[in-house]
mmCIF file of C-alpha atoms and ligand atoms in Angstrom:
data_model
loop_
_atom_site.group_PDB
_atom_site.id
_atom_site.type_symbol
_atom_site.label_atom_id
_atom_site.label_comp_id
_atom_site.label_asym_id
_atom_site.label_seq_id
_atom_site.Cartn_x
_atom_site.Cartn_y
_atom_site.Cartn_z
ATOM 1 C CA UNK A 1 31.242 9.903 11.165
ATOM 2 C CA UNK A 2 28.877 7.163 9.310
ATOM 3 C CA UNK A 3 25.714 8.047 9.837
ATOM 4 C CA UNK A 4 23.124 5.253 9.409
ATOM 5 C CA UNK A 5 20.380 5.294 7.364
ATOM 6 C CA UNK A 6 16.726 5.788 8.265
ATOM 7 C CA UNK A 7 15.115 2.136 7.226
ATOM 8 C CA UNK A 8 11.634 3.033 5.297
ATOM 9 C CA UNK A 9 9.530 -0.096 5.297
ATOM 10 C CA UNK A 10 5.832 -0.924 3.519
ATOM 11 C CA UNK A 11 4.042 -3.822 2.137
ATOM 12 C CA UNK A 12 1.070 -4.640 -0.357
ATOM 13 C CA UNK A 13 -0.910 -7.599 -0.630
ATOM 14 C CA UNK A 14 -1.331 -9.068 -3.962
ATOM 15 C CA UNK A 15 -4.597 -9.553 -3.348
ATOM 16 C CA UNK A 16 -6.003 -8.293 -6.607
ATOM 17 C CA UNK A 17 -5.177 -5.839 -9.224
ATOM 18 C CA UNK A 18 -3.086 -2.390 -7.839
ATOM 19 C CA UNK A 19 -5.210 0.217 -8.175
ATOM 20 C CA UNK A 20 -5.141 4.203 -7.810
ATOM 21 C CA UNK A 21 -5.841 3.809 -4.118
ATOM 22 C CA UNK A 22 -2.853 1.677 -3.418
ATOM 23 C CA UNK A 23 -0.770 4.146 -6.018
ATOM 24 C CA UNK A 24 -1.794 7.196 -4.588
ATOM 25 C CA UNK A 25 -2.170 5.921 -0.796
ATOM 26 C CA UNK A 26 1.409 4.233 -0.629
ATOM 27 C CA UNK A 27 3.433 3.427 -3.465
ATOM 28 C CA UNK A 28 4.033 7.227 -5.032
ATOM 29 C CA UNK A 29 4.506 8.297 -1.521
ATOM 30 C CA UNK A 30 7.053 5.417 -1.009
ATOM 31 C CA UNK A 31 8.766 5.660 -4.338
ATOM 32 C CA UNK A 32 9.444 9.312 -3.332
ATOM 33 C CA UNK A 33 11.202 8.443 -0.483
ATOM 34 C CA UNK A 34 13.054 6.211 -2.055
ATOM 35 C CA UNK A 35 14.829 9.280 -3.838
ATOM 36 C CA UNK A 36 16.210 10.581 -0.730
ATOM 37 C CA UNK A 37 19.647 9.454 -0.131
ATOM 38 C CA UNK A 38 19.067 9.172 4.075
ATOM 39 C CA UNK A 39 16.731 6.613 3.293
ATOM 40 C CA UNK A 40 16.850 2.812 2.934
ATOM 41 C CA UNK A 41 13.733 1.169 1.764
ATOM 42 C CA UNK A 42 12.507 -1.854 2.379
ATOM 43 C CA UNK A 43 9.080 -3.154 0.045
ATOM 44 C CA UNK A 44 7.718 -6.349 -0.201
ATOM 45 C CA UNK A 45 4.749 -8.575 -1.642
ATOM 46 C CA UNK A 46 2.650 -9.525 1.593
ATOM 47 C CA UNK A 47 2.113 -12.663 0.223
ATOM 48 C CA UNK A 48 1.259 -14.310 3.340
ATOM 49 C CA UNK A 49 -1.238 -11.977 4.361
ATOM 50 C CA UNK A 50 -2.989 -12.272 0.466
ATOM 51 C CA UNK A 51 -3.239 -16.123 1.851
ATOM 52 C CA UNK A 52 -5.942 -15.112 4.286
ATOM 53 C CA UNK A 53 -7.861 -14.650 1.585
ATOM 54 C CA UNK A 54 -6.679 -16.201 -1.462
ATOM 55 C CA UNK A 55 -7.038 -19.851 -1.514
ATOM 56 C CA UNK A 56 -6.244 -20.705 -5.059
ATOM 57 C CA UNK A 57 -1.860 -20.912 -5.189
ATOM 58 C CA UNK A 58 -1.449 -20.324 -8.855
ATOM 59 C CA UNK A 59 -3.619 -16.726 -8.439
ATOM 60 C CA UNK A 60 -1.399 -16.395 -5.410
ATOM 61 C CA UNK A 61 1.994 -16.988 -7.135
ATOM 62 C CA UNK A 62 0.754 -14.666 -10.642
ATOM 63 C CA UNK A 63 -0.265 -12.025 -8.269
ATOM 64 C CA UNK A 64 2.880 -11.705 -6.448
ATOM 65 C CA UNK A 65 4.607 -10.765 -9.689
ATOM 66 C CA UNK A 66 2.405 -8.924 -11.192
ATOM 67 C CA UNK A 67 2.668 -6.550 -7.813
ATOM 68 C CA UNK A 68 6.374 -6.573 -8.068
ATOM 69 C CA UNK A 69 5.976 -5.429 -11.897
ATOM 70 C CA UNK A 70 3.706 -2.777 -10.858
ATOM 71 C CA UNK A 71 5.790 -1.382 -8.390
ATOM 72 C CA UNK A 72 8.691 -1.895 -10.422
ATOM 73 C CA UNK A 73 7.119 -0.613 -13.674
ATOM 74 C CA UNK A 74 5.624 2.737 -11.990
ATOM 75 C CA UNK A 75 9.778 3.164 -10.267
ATOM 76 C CA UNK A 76 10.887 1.428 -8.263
ATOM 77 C CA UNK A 77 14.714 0.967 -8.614
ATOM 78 C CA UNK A 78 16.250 -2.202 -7.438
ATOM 79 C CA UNK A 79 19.599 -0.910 -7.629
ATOM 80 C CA UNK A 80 18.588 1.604 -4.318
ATOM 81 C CA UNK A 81 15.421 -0.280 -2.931
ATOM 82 C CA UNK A 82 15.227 -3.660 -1.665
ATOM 83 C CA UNK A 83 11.908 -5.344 -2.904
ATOM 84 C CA UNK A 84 11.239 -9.383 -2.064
ATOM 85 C CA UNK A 85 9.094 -11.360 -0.953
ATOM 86 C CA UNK A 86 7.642 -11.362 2.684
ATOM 87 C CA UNK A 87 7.687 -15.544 2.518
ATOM 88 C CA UNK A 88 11.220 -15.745 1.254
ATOM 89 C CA UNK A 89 11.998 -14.276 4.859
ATOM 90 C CA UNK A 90 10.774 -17.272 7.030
ATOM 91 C CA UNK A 91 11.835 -15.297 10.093
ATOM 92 C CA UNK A 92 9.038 -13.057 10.243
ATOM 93 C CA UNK A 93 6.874 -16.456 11.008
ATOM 94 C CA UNK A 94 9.270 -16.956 14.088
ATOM 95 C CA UNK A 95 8.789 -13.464 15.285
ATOM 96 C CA UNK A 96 4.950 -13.754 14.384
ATOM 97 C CA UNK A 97 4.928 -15.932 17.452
ATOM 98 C CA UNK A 98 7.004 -14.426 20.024
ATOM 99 C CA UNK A 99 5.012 -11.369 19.352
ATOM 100 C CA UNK A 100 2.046 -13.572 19.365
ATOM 101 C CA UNK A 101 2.611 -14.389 23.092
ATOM 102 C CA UNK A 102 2.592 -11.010 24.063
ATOM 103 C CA UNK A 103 -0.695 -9.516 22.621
ATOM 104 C CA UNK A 104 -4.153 -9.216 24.083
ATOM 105 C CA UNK A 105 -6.852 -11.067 22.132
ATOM 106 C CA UNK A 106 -8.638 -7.813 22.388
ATOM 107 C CA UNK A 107 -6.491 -5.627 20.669
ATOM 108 C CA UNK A 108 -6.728 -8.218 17.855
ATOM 109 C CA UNK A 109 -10.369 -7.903 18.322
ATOM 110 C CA UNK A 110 -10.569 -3.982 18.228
ATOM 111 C CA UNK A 111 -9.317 -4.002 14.532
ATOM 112 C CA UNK A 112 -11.911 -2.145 12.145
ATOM 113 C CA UNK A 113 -10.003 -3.855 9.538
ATOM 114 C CA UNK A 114 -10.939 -7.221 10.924
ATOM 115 C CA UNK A 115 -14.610 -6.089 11.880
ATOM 116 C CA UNK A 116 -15.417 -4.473 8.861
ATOM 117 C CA UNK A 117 -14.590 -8.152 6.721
ATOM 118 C CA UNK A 118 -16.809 -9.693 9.317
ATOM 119 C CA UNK A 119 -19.883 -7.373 9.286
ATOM 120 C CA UNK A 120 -19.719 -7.891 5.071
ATOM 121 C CA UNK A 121 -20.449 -11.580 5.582
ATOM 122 C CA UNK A 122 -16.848 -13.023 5.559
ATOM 123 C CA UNK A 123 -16.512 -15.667 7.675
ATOM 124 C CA UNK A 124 -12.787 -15.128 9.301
ATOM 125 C CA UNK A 125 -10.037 -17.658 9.602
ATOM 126 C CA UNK A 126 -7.449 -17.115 12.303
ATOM 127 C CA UNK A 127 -4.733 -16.266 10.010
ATOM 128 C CA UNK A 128 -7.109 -12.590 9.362
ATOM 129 C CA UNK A 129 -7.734 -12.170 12.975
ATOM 130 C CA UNK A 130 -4.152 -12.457 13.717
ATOM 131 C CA UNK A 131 -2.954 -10.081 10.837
ATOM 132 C CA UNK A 132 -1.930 -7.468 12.905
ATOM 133 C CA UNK A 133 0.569 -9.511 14.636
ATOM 134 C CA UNK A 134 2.141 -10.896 10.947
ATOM 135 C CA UNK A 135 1.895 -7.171 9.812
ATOM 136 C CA UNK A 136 3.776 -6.163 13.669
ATOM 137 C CA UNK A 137 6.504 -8.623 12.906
ATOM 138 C CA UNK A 138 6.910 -7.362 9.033
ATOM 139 C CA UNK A 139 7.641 -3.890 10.623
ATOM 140 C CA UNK A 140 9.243 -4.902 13.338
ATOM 141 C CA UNK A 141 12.053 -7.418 11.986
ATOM 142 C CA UNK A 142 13.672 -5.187 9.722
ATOM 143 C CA UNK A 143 14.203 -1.905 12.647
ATOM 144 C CA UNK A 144 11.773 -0.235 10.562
ATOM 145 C CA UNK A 145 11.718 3.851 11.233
ATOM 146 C CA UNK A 146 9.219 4.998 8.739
ATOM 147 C CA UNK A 147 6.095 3.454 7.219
ATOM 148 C CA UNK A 148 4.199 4.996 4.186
ATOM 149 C CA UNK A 149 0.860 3.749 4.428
ATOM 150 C CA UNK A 150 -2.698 4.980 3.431
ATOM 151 C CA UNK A 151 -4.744 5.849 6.469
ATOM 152 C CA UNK A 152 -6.677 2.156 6.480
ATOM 153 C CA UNK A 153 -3.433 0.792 7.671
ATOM 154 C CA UNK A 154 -2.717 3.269 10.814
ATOM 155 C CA UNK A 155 -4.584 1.020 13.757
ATOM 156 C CA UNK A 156 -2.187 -1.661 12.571
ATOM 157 C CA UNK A 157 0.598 0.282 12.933
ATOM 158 C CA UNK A 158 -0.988 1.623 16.303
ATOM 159 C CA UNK A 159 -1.064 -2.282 16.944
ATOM 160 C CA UNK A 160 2.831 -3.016 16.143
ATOM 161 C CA UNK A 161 4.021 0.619 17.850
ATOM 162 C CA UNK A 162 1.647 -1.133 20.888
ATOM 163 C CA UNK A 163 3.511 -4.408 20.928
ATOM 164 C CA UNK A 164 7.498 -3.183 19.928
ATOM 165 C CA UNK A 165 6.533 -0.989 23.405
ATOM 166 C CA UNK A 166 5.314 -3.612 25.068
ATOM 167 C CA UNK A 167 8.138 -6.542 24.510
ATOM 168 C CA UNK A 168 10.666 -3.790 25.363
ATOM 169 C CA UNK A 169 9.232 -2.827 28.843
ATOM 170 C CA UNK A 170 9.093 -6.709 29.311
ATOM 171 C CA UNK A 171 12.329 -8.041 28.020
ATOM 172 C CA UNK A 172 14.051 -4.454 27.828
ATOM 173 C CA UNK A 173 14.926 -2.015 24.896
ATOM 174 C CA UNK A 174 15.054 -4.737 22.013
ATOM 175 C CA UNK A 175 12.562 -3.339 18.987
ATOM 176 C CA UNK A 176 12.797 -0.057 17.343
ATOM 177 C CA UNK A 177 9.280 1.885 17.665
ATOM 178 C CA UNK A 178 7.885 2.761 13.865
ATOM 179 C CA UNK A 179 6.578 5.587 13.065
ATOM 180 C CA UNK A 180 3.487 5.466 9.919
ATOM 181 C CA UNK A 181 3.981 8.161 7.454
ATOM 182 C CA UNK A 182 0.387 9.225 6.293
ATOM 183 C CA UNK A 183 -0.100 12.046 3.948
ATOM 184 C CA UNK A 184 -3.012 13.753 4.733
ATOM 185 C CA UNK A 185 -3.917 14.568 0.691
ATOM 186 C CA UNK A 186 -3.768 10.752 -0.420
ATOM 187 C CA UNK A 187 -4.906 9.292 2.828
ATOM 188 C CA UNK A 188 -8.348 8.155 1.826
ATOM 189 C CA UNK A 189 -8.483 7.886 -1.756
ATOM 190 C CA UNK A 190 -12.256 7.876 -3.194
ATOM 191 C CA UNK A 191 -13.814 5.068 -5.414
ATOM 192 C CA UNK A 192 -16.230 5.369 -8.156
ATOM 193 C CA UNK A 193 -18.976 5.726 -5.224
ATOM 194 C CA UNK A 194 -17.035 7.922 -3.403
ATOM 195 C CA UNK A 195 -16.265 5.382 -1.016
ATOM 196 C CA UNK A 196 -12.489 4.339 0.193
ATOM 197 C CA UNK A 197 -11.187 3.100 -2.839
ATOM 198 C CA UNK A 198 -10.633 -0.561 -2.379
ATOM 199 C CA UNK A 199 -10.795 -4.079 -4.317
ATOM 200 C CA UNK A 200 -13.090 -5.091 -1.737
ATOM 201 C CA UNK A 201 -15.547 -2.622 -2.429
ATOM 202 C CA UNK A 202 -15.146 -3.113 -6.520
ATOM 203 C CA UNK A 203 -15.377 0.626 -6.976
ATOM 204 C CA UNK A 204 -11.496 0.507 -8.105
ATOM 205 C CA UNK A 205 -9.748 2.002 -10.878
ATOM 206 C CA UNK A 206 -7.358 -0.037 -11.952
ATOM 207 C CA UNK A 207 -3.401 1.194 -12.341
ATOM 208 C CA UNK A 208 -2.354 -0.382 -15.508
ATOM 209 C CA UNK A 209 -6.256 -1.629 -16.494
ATOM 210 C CA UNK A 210 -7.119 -1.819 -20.687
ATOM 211 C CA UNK A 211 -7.477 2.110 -21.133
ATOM 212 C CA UNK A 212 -10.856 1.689 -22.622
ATOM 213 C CA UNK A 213 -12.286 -0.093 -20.131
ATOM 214 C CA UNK A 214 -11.051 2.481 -17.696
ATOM 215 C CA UNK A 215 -12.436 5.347 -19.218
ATOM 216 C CA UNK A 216 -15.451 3.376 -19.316
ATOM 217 C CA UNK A 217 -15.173 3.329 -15.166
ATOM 218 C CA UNK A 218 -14.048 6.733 -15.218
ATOM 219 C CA UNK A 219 -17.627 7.432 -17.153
ATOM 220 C CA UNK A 220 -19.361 5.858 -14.018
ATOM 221 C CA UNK A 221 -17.962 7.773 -11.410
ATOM 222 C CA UNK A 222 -20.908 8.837 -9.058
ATOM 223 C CA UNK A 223 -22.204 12.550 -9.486
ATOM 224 C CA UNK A 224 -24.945 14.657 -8.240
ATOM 225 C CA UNK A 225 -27.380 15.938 -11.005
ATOM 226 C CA UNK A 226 -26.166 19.798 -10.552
ATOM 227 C CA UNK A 227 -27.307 21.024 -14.095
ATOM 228 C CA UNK A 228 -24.112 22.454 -16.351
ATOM 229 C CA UNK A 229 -24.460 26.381 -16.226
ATOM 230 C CA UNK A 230 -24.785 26.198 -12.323
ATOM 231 C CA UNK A 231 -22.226 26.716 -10.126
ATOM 232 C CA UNK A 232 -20.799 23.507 -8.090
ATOM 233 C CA UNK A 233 -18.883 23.278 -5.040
ATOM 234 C CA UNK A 234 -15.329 21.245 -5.719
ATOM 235 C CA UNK A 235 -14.992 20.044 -1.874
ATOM 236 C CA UNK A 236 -18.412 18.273 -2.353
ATOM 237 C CA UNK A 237 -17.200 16.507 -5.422
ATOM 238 C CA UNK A 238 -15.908 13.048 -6.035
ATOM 239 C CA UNK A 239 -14.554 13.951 -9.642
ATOM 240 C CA UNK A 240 -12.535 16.745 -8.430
ATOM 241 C CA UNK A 241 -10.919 14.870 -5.854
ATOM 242 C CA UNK A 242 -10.142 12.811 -8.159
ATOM 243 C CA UNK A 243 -8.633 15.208 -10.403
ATOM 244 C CA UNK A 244 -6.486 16.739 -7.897
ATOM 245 C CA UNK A 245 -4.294 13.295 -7.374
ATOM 246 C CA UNK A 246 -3.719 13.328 -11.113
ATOM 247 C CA UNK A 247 -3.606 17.294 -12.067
ATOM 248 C CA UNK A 248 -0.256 20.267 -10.810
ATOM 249 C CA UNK A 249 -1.205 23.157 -8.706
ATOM 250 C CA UNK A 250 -2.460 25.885 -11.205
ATOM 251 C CA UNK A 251 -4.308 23.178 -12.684
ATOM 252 C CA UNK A 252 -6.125 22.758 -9.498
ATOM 253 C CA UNK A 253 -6.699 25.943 -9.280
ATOM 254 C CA UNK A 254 -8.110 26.460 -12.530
ATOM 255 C CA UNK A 255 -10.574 23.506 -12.165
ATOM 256 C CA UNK A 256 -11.980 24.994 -8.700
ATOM 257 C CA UNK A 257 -12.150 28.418 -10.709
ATOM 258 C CA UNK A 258 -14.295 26.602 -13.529
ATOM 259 C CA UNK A 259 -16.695 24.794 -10.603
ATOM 260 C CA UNK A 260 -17.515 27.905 -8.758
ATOM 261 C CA UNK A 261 -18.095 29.909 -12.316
ATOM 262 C CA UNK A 262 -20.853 27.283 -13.438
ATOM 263 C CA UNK A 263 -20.819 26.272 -16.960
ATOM 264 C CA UNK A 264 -18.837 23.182 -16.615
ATOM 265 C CA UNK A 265 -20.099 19.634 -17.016
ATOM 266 C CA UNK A 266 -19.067 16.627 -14.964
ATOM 267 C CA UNK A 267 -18.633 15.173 -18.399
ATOM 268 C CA UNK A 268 -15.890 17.501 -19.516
ATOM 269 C CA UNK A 269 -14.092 16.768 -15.629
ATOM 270 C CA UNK A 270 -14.234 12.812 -16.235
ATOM 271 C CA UNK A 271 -12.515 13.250 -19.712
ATOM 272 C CA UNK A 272 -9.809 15.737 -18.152
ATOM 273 C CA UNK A 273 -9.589 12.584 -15.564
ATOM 274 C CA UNK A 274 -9.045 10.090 -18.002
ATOM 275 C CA UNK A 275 -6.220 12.065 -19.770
ATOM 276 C CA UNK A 276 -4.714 12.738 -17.299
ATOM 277 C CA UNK A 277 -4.649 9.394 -16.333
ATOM 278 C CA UNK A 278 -3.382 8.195 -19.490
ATOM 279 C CA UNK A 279 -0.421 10.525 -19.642
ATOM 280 C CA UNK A 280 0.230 9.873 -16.103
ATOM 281 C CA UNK A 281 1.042 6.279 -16.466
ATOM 282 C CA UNK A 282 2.216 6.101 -20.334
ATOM 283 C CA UNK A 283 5.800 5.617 -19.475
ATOM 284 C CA UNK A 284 5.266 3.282 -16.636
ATOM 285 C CA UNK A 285 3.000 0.807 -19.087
ATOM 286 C CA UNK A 286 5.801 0.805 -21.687
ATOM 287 C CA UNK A 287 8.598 -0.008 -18.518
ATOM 288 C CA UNK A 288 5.955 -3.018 -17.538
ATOM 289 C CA UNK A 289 5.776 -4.691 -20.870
ATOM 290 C CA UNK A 290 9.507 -4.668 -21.037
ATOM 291 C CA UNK A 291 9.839 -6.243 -17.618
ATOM 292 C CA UNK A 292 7.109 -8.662 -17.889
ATOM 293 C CA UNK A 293 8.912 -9.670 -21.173
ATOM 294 C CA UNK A 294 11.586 -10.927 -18.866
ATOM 295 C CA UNK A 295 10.698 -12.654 -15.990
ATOM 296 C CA UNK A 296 13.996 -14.416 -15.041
ATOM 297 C CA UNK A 297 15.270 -10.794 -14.331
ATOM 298 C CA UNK A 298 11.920 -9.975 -12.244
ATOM 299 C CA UNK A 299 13.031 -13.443 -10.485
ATOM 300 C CA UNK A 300 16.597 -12.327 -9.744
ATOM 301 C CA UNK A 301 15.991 -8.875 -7.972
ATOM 302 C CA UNK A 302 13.044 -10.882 -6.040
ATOM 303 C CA UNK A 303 15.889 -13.172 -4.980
ATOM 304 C CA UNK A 304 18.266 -10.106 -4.623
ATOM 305 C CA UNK A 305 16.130 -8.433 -2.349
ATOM 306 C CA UNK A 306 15.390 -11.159 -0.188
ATOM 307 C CA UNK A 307 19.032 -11.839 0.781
ATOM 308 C CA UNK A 308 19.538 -8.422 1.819
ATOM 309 C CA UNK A 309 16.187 -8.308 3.762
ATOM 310 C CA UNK A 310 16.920 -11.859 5.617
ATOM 311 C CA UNK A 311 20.039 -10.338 6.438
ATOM 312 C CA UNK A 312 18.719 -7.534 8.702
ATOM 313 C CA UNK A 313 15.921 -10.209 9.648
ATOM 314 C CA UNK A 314 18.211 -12.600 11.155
ATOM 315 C CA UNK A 315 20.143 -10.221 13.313
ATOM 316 C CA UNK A 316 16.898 -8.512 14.576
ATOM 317 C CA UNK A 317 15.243 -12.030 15.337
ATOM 318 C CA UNK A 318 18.167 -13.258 17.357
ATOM 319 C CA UNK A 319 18.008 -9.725 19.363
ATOM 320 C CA UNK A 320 14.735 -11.737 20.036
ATOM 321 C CA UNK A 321 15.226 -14.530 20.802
ATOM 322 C CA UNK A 322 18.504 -14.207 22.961
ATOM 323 C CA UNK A 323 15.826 -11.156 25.052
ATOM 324 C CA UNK A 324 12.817 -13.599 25.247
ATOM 325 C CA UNK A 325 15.066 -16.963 26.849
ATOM 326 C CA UNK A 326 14.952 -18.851 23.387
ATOM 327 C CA UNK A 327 18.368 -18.645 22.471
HETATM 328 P P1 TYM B 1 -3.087 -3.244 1.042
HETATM 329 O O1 TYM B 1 -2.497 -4.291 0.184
HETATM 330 O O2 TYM B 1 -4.553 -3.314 1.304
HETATM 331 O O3 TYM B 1 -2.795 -1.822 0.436
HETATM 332 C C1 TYM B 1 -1.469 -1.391 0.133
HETATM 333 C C2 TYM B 1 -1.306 0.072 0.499
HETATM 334 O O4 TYM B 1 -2.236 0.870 -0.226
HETATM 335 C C3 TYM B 1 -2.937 1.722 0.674
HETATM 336 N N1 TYM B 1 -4.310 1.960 0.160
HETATM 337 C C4 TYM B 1 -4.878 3.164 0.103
HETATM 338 N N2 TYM B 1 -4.425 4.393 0.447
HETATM 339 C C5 TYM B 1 -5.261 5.447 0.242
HETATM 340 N N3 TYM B 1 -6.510 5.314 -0.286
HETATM 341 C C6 TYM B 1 -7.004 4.106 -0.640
HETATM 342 N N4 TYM B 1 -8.209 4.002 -1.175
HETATM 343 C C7 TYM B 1 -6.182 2.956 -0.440
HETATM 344 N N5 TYM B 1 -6.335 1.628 -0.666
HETATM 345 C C8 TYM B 1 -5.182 1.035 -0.279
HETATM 346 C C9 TYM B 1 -2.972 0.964 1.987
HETATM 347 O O5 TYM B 1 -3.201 1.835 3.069
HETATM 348 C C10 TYM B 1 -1.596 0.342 1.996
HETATM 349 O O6 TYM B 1 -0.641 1.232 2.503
HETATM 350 N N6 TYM B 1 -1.790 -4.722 5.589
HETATM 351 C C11 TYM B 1 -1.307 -4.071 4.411
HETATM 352 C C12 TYM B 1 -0.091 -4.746 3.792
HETATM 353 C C13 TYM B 1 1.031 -4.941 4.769
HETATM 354 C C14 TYM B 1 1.893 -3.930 5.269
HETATM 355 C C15 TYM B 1 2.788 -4.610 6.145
HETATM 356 C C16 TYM B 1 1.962 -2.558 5.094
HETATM 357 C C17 TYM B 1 1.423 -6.124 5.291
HETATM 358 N N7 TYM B 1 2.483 -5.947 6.142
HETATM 359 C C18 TYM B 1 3.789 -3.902 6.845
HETATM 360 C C19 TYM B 1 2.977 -1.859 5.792
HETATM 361 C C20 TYM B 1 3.857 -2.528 6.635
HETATM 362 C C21 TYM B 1 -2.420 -4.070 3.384
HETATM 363 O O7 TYM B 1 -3.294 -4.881 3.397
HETATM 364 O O8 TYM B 1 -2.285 -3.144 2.419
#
């Protein structure tokens, strides 16, 4: 008996530089999965939703690849994992209507995505009010079981499990329901204030950023002003959960040991930070100067991947059309 694999899908705008948010949040998780042999993954540049707010097309195009070199640099391996473009699928426009015509302008207008870019001064286009419904189609064109995501992204999926449900108690069983996959330890991943870390919030640490200039951020990372003999409390501490993305169990331990003792100094926690930072991600800068060294290759599993995605695309969107009256 063939049994068929699950399809694991996620996306990442190339909206700025990757940073240990978008490492921790998604792409380790993701690149995990991609080890297990029940799984087939699906990950792609979001480039159309980076056009929402990116108006300048050669900082759109560099982007894209240097997201694909990221990914590919930290592991992903084309040879098992199918990574394009989302605008080499031109499908996902045609469901981006259908799906359109089925949801509620005020589920759009629910999204704390959306509202939060608002209340910071951004004045919206349409194309980031209707995000949701480009992000529903991503997920849902490709029968999509599992989706790694950090926790900022689970109202959209609430959004596209909302609308596969609805078009199938319209038009009948049609579109698979996702499910998000969220880890609860990478979830939220804090900034230098402590914050979510996001580009939007420039409180980022970059994943392949000049290593002097990140140990310089590293330096920065918000404290309180416990003095060094006294004892400190790890859960209240920004550093330490920074640390604990970076360090292995007994490490942990030992850290949380040395906070509740007293006698250590935030200082001596942002340079354990920064090496373990370094050694972290010392293989995966040497993989990314060899693939940015060759970009025709980068070009050809871009292309690769999207015939394999369109592919599943194409059959899904005619499932579609043929339910909706279209075809
Ligand atoms: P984006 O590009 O903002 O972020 C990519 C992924 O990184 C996660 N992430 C974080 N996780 C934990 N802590 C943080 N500080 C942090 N910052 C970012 C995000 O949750 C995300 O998983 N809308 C998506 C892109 C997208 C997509 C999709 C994702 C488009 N279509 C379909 C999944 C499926 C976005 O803007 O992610």
């Amino acid at each position: 008996m063939t049994v068929s694999k699950r399809r694991v899908l996620s996306g990442i705008q190339p909206s700025g530089t990757l940073h240990l948010g978008n490492y921790f949040g998604m792409m380790k998780p993701a690149l995990e999965m991609q080890a297990d042999p029940d799984n087939q993954c699906f990950y792609f540049i979001a480039d159309y939703h980076a056009l929402t707010q990116t108006p300048d097309p050669e900082l759109l195009r560099k982007r894209g690849r240097e997201v694909a070199l990221d990914f590919l640099a930290c592991g992903l391996d084309p040879e098992r994992t199918v990574l394009f473009r989302q605008s080499d699928i031109a499908e996902i426009m045609q469901l981006t209507w259908v799906l359109s015509c089925l949801t509620p302008l005020g589920l759009l207008e629910r999204c704390h995505s959306y509202k939060d870019k608002v209340s910071r001064g951004l004045i919206p286009n349409a194309g980031l009010f209707n995000y949701p419904i480009l992000m529903a189609a991503d997920i849902l064109i490709y029968d999509s079981h599992l989706v790694p995501v950090g926790r900022d992204q689970k109202q959209h999926l609430e959004v596209t499990r909302d609308l596969a449900q609805k078009f199938n108690h319209q038009y009948g069983e049609c579109l698979l329901v996702p499910e998000a996959i969220i880890r609860d330890e990478t979830a939220v991943v804090p900034g230098l204030d402590g914050q979510k870390m996001s580009k939007s919030y420039d409180n980022y640490i970059e994943i392949f950023g000049d290593e002097k200039a990140v140990r310089k951020k590293i330096m920065r990372i918000k404290t309180d002003s416990t003095p060094v003999e006294e004892p400190k409390n790890p859960d209240r501490c920004n550093l330490f959960a920074i640390y604990k993305l970076f360090a292995a169990p007994a490490e942990i331990r030992e850290m949380r040991a040395a906070y509740e003792r007293g006698g250590l100094g935030y200082g001596q926690v942002k340079q354990a930070i920064f090496e373990k930072y370094r050694e972290h991600f010392a293989a995966a800068r040497q993989r990314r100067l060899s693939l940015a060294a060759n970009p025709e290759q980068l070009e050809e599993i871009l292309r690769a991947g999207a015939e394999k995605a369109r592919a599943v695309a194409q059959k899904v969107l005619h499932r579609v059309l043929t339910a909706v009256g279209i075809k």
